[in-house]
Coordinates of C-alpha atoms in Angstrom, one line a residue:
M1259 CA 0.0 0.0 0.0
K1260 CA 2.9 2.3 0.8
K1261 CA 4.4 1.8 -2.6
K1262 CA 1.1 2.3 -4.3
S1263 CA 0.5 5.6 -2.4
M1264 CA 4.0 6.8 -3.4
L1265 CA 3.3 5.9 -7.0
I1266 CA 0.0 7.8 -7.0
A1267 CA 1.8 10.8 -5.4
A1268 CA 4.5 10.7 -8.0
C1269 CA 2.0 10.5 -10.9
A1270 CA 0.1 13.5 -9.4
A1271 CA 3.4 15.5 -9.2
V1272 CA 4.2 14.7 -12.8
M1273 CA 0.7 15.6 -14.0
F1274 CA 0.8 18.9 -12.0
A1275 CA 4.2 19.8 -13.6
L1276 CA 2.7 19.1 -17.0
G1277 CA -0.3 21.4 -16.3
I1278 CA -2.8 18.5 -16.1
A1279 CA -5.3 18.7 -13.2
W1280 CA -5.8 15.7 -11.0
G1281 CA -9.4 14.6 -11.2
G1282 CA -9.8 15.7 -14.9
R1283 CA -10.1 19.4 -14.4
A1284 CA -8.0 21.7 -16.6
C1285 CA -5.4 23.8 -14.8
Q1286 CA -4.8 27.4 -15.7
A1287 CA -2.2 27.8 -18.4
A1288 CA 1.3 28.9 -17.7
K1289 CA 1.7 32.6 -17.0
P1290 CA 3.2 34.4 -20.1
S1291 CA 6.7 35.8 -19.5
A1292 CA 7.0 39.5 -18.8
L1293 CA 7.8 41.6 -21.9
K1294 CA 9.9 44.7 -22.4
V1295 CA 11.1 46.8 -25.3
K1296 CA 14.8 46.6 -26.0
D1297 CA 16.3 48.5 -29.0
N1298 CA 13.7 47.8 -31.7
K1299 CA 12.4 44.5 -30.4
I1300 CA 9.9 43.1 -27.9
V1301 CA 11.8 40.7 -25.7
N1302 CA 11.4 38.6 -22.6
A1303 CA 13.4 38.8 -19.4
S1304 CA 16.3 37.0 -21.1
D1305 CA 16.3 39.5 -23.9
K1306 CA 15.1 36.9 -26.4
A1307 CA 12.8 38.3 -29.0
V1308 CA 9.1 37.4 -28.5
V1309 CA 6.9 37.6 -31.6
L1310 CA 3.3 38.5 -30.6
K1311 CA 1.1 36.6 -33.0
G1312 CA -2.7 36.8 -32.7
V1313 CA -6.1 38.0 -33.6
S1314 CA -8.2 41.1 -32.8
T1315 CA -11.8 41.2 -31.9
H1316 CA -14.1 43.3 -34.0
G1317 CA -15.6 46.2 -32.1
I1318 CA -16.9 44.5 -28.9
A1319 CA -20.0 46.7 -29.0
W1320 CA -21.0 44.9 -32.3
Y1321 CA -19.6 41.4 -31.8
P1322 CA -19.4 40.8 -28.0
Q1323 CA -20.3 37.2 -28.4
Y1324 CA -16.8 36.3 -29.5
V1325 CA -15.2 37.6 -26.3
N1326 CA -15.1 34.2 -24.5
K1327 CA -12.5 31.7 -23.4
Q1328 CA -13.4 28.9 -25.8
C1329 CA -13.3 31.2 -28.8
F1330 CA -9.8 32.5 -27.8
K1331 CA -8.7 28.9 -27.1
S1332 CA -9.7 28.0 -30.6
F1333 CA -7.3 30.5 -32.1
K1334 CA -4.6 29.6 -29.6
K1335 CA -4.8 26.0 -30.9
M1336 CA -4.2 27.5 -34.4
G1337 CA -1.0 29.3 -33.3
A1338 CA -2.1 32.6 -31.7
N1339 CA -0.4 33.8 -28.5
T1340 CA -2.2 37.2 -28.4
I1341 CA -5.7 38.6 -28.3
R1342 CA -6.5 42.2 -29.1
L1343 CA -9.7 43.7 -27.6
A1344 CA -11.0 46.5 -29.8
F1345 CA -12.9 49.0 -27.7
Y1346 CA -14.2 51.8 -30.0
S1347 CA -13.6 55.3 -28.6
D1348 CA -16.3 57.4 -30.3
D1349 CA -20.0 57.4 -29.5
S1350 CA -20.9 57.1 -33.2
A1351 CA -18.8 53.9 -33.4
G1352 CA -20.2 52.1 -30.4
Y1353 CA -18.4 53.6 -27.3
D1354 CA -20.3 52.5 -24.2
K1355 CA -18.8 52.5 -20.7
S1356 CA -20.9 49.5 -19.8
L1357 CA -18.7 47.5 -22.1
Y1358 CA -15.8 47.8 -19.7
I1359 CA -17.0 44.5 -18.4
K1360 CA -16.5 42.8 -21.8
V1361 CA -12.9 44.0 -21.7
E1362 CA -12.5 42.5 -18.3
E1363 CA -14.0 39.2 -19.5
G1364 CA -11.6 39.2 -22.4
V1365 CA -8.5 39.9 -20.3
K1366 CA -9.5 37.1 -17.9
A1367 CA -10.1 34.7 -20.7
A1368 CA -6.8 35.4 -22.4
T1369 CA -5.0 35.3 -19.0
D1370 CA -6.5 32.0 -18.1
L1371 CA -5.2 30.6 -21.4
G1372 CA -1.7 32.0 -20.9
M1373 CA -2.0 34.5 -23.7
Y1374 CA -1.0 38.1 -24.1
V1375 CA -3.8 40.6 -24.4
I1376 CA -3.8 44.1 -26.0
I1377 CA -6.4 46.6 -24.6
D1378 CA -7.1 48.7 -27.7
W1379 CA -8.5 52.2 -27.5
H1380 CA -9.9 52.0 -31.0
I1381 CA -9.8 55.5 -32.5
L1382 CA -11.1 55.4 -36.1
S1383 CA -14.1 57.7 -37.0
D1384 CA -13.0 60.2 -34.4
G1385 CA -9.6 60.6 -36.2
N1386 CA -7.8 62.8 -33.8
P1387 CA -7.0 61.2 -30.4
K1388 CA -7.5 64.5 -28.7
K1389 CA -11.2 64.4 -29.5
N1390 CA -12.1 61.8 -26.9
Q1391 CA -9.0 62.4 -24.7
K1392 CA -11.2 62.8 -21.6
K1393 CA -12.8 59.4 -22.1
A1394 CA -9.4 57.9 -22.9
K1395 CA -8.0 59.2 -19.5
E1396 CA -10.9 57.6 -17.7
F1397 CA -10.5 54.3 -19.7
F1398 CA -6.8 53.9 -19.1
T1399 CA -6.9 55.0 -15.5
Y1400 CA -9.4 52.3 -14.8
F1401 CA -7.6 49.5 -16.7
A1402 CA -4.0 50.5 -15.7
K1403 CA -5.1 50.5 -12.0
K1404 CA -6.8 47.1 -12.5
Y1405 CA -4.0 45.4 -14.4
A1406 CA -0.9 47.1 -13.0
G1407 CA 1.8 44.4 -12.8
Q1408 CA -0.1 41.8 -14.8
T1409 CA 2.6 40.8 -17.2
N1410 CA 0.5 39.7 -20.1
V1411 CA -1.4 43.1 -20.6
L1412 CA -0.4 45.7 -23.2
Y1413 CA -2.1 49.0 -23.8
E1414 CA -2.8 50.4 -27.3
I1415 CA -3.6 54.0 -26.8
C1416 CA -4.8 55.2 -30.2
N1417 CA -5.6 52.6 -32.9
E1418 CA -5.6 54.7 -36.2
P1419 CA -5.2 58.4 -36.0
N1420 CA -6.3 59.9 -39.3
G1421 CA -7.5 63.0 -41.1
D1422 CA -6.1 66.4 -40.4
V1423 CA -3.8 65.0 -37.7
T1424 CA 0.0 65.2 -37.3
W1425 CA 2.5 63.4 -35.2
G1426 CA 4.1 66.5 -33.5
R1427 CA 0.9 68.6 -33.1
D1428 CA -1.6 65.9 -32.1
I1429 CA -0.6 62.3 -31.6
K1430 CA 2.7 62.7 -29.7
P1431 CA 1.3 65.2 -27.1
Y1432 CA -1.7 63.0 -26.6
A1433 CA 0.5 59.9 -26.3
E1434 CA 2.9 61.6 -23.8
K1435 CA -0.1 62.4 -21.6
M1436 CA -1.5 58.9 -21.8
I1437 CA 1.8 57.3 -21.1
K1438 CA 2.3 59.5 -18.0
L1439 CA -1.2 58.6 -16.8
I1440 CA -0.7 54.8 -17.3
R1441 CA 2.8 54.9 -15.7
K1442 CA 1.2 56.3 -12.5
Y1443 CA -0.2 52.8 -12.0
D1444 CA 1.6 50.3 -14.3
K1445 CA 5.3 51.0 -14.4
N1446 CA 6.4 48.5 -17.0
G1447 CA 3.5 47.3 -19.2
I1448 CA 4.2 47.9 -22.9
I1449 CA 2.3 50.9 -24.3
I1450 CA 1.6 50.9 -28.0
V1451 CA 1.3 54.3 -29.7
G1452 CA -0.7 54.8 -32.9
T1453 CA 1.0 56.6 -35.8
P1454 CA -0.3 59.0 -38.5
T1455 CA -2.3 58.0 -41.6
W1456 CA -4.2 55.1 -40.0
S1457 CA -1.0 53.9 -38.3
Q1458 CA 1.2 53.8 -41.4
D1459 CA 3.7 56.6 -41.1
V1460 CA 6.2 54.9 -38.8
D1461 CA 9.1 56.2 -40.8
L1462 CA 8.1 59.8 -39.8
V1463 CA 7.7 58.8 -36.2
A1464 CA 11.2 57.3 -36.3
E1465 CA 12.5 60.8 -36.8
D1466 CA 11.0 62.1 -33.6
P1467 CA 10.1 59.2 -31.2
I1468 CA 8.9 59.6 -27.6
R1469 CA 11.9 60.1 -25.4
N1470 CA 12.7 59.1 -21.8
Q1471 CA 10.1 56.4 -21.5
N1472 CA 10.5 52.7 -21.2
N1473 CA 8.6 49.9 -23.0
I1474 CA 7.0 52.0 -25.7
A1475 CA 6.2 50.5 -29.1
Y1476 CA 4.5 51.9 -32.2
A1477 CA 1.5 50.6 -34.2
F1478 CA 1.7 49.8 -37.9
H1479 CA -1.3 48.6 -39.9
F1480 CA -1.5 47.1 -43.4
Y1481 CA -4.1 45.5 -45.7
A1482 CA -2.2 43.5 -48.3
A1483 CA -4.3 44.1 -51.4
T1484 CA -4.0 47.9 -51.0
H1485 CA -0.6 48.4 -49.2
K1486 CA 2.4 47.1 -51.1
D1487 CA 6.1 48.0 -51.6
Q1488 CA 5.7 51.7 -50.7
L1489 CA 4.3 50.9 -47.3
R1490 CA 6.8 48.1 -46.7
E1491 CA 9.6 50.6 -47.3
K1492 CA 8.1 52.8 -44.5
L1493 CA 8.4 49.8 -42.1
K1494 CA 11.9 49.0 -43.3
T1495 CA 13.0 52.5 -42.7
A1496 CA 11.5 52.6 -39.2
N1497 CA 13.1 49.3 -38.4
E1498 CA 16.5 50.5 -39.6
K1499 CA 16.2 53.6 -37.5
G1500 CA 15.6 51.5 -34.4
L1501 CA 11.9 52.2 -33.9
P1502 CA 10.1 49.3 -32.1
V1503 CA 7.0 48.4 -34.2
I1504 CA 4.2 45.9 -33.8
V1505 CA 1.5 45.3 -36.4
T1506 CA -1.5 45.5 -34.3
E1507 CA -3.9 45.2 -37.2
F1508 CA -3.6 43.6 -40.7
S1509 CA -5.5 41.5 -43.2
I1510 CA -4.8 40.2 -46.7
C1511 CA -7.7 42.0 -48.4
D1512 CA -8.0 45.7 -49.3
A1513 CA -8.0 48.6 -46.8
S1514 CA -11.8 48.7 -46.5
G1515 CA -11.6 45.3 -44.9
N1516 CA -13.4 43.8 -47.9
G1517 CA -12.7 43.2 -51.5
K1518 CA -10.2 40.7 -53.1
I1519 CA -7.5 38.7 -51.3
D1520 CA -3.9 39.3 -52.5
K1521 CA -1.8 36.3 -51.5
K1522 CA 1.3 37.5 -53.4
E1523 CA 1.4 40.7 -51.4
A1524 CA 0.4 38.9 -48.2
K1525 CA 3.4 36.6 -48.7
A1526 CA 5.7 39.6 -49.1
W1527 CA 4.5 41.1 -45.9
M1528 CA 4.9 37.8 -43.9
K1529 CA 8.4 37.4 -45.2
L1530 CA 9.3 40.9 -44.0
L1531 CA 7.7 40.5 -40.6
K1532 CA 9.3 37.1 -40.0
K1533 CA 12.7 38.4 -41.0
H1534 CA 12.6 41.2 -38.5
K1535 CA 10.6 39.3 -35.8
I1536 CA 7.8 41.8 -35.8
G1537 CA 4.6 40.9 -34.1
R1538 CA 1.3 40.8 -36.0
V1539 CA -2.4 40.7 -35.0
A1540 CA -5.0 39.9 -37.6
W1541 CA -8.3 41.7 -38.1
N1542 CA -11.0 40.4 -37.1
I1543 CA -12.8 37.7 -35.0
S1544 CA -16.3 37.8 -36.4
N1545 CA -18.5 36.2 -39.1
K1546 CA -19.3 39.6 -40.7
N1547 CA -19.9 39.3 -44.4
E1548 CA -16.7 40.9 -45.4
T1549 CA -13.3 39.5 -46.5
S1550 CA -11.3 40.4 -43.3
A1551 CA -13.7 38.5 -41.0
L1552 CA -11.8 35.4 -39.9
I1553 CA -14.9 33.3 -39.6
Q1554 CA -17.2 32.3 -42.4
P1555 CA -20.5 34.2 -42.6
S1556 CA -22.5 31.0 -42.5
C1557 CA -20.8 29.8 -39.3
K1558 CA -22.9 30.6 -36.2
K1559 CA -20.5 29.2 -33.7
T1560 CA -18.9 31.6 -31.2
D1561 CA -16.7 29.1 -29.5
K1562 CA -14.8 25.9 -30.4
I1563 CA -14.1 27.2 -33.8
S1564 CA -12.1 24.9 -36.1
K1565 CA -10.1 25.7 -39.2
K1566 CA -13.0 24.5 -41.4
N1567 CA -15.1 27.3 -39.9
L1568 CA -12.6 30.0 -41.0
S1569 CA -13.1 32.2 -44.0
K1570 CA -10.6 32.2 -46.9
S1571 CA -8.7 35.0 -45.2
G1572 CA -8.7 33.2 -41.9
K1573 CA -7.4 30.0 -43.3
W1574 CA -4.6 31.7 -45.1
I1575 CA -3.6 33.8 -42.1
V1576 CA -3.4 30.9 -39.6
G1577 CA -1.6 28.8 -42.2
N1578 CA 1.1 31.5 -42.8
W1579 CA 1.6 33.6 -39.8

């Protein structure tokens, strides 16, 4: 009996080490390593490059049903290590403070799965980040307080500045204020700053980056059927000048999020991102009837999604990222 008890105890120890719960219950996934920005790379505590690779929700006001653990787990099984939670910042685009709870649900689901999670203040129709700066302060005060020290949380403070907006006059001053605010609570979490022209002009930002702040990266977005060599050159220039960049939104269709797929250009983008170990997050987790939706319009599942449920874009992305 003593030998049998010792054997059972040993088996239990091995199962615990492997992350398998005794009694058939799943254990929480391993905690993701803390990240930092060093030179132009996102790295772990050992200074080894970490490539964030994942999927973004659509606006959680429009598709809240996909913010759940089983949905995120489906994409983790397909190779994702990151979830981006898109919280639209303008009233006309679905801003609603009651949706804070959906962000919390999303962060918990990603955390339970051992994934990184980007909390995205999704500026789009509002164009200038200063327009809703008061709401942004409230938003990031709440979430920076809540998740200070949680090593898998990143903050994206302005998705796609656009229109009559410049880096020096509008985006940089806004970013410096948001960074100061977040750093009151979270001293080390990575903060991602949007760049001019729908987060494309990283080459211009590389000439005048934010100084005297740690763990700052910059957003870059592309849609392969629209954005080609000219935009890749902007990314190359920024990379050469040492600007830390992460692609927080991309797809392989045109810039509207719809239209044709361009696999040739998509391959060129993936080759460049892989060469420089640049993270990338695909748009978007939904079954919306448009090309960038990762799930087929006919699929009504909101969890336990398989590759066969993916759209053409979705299948290509998870097969090539």
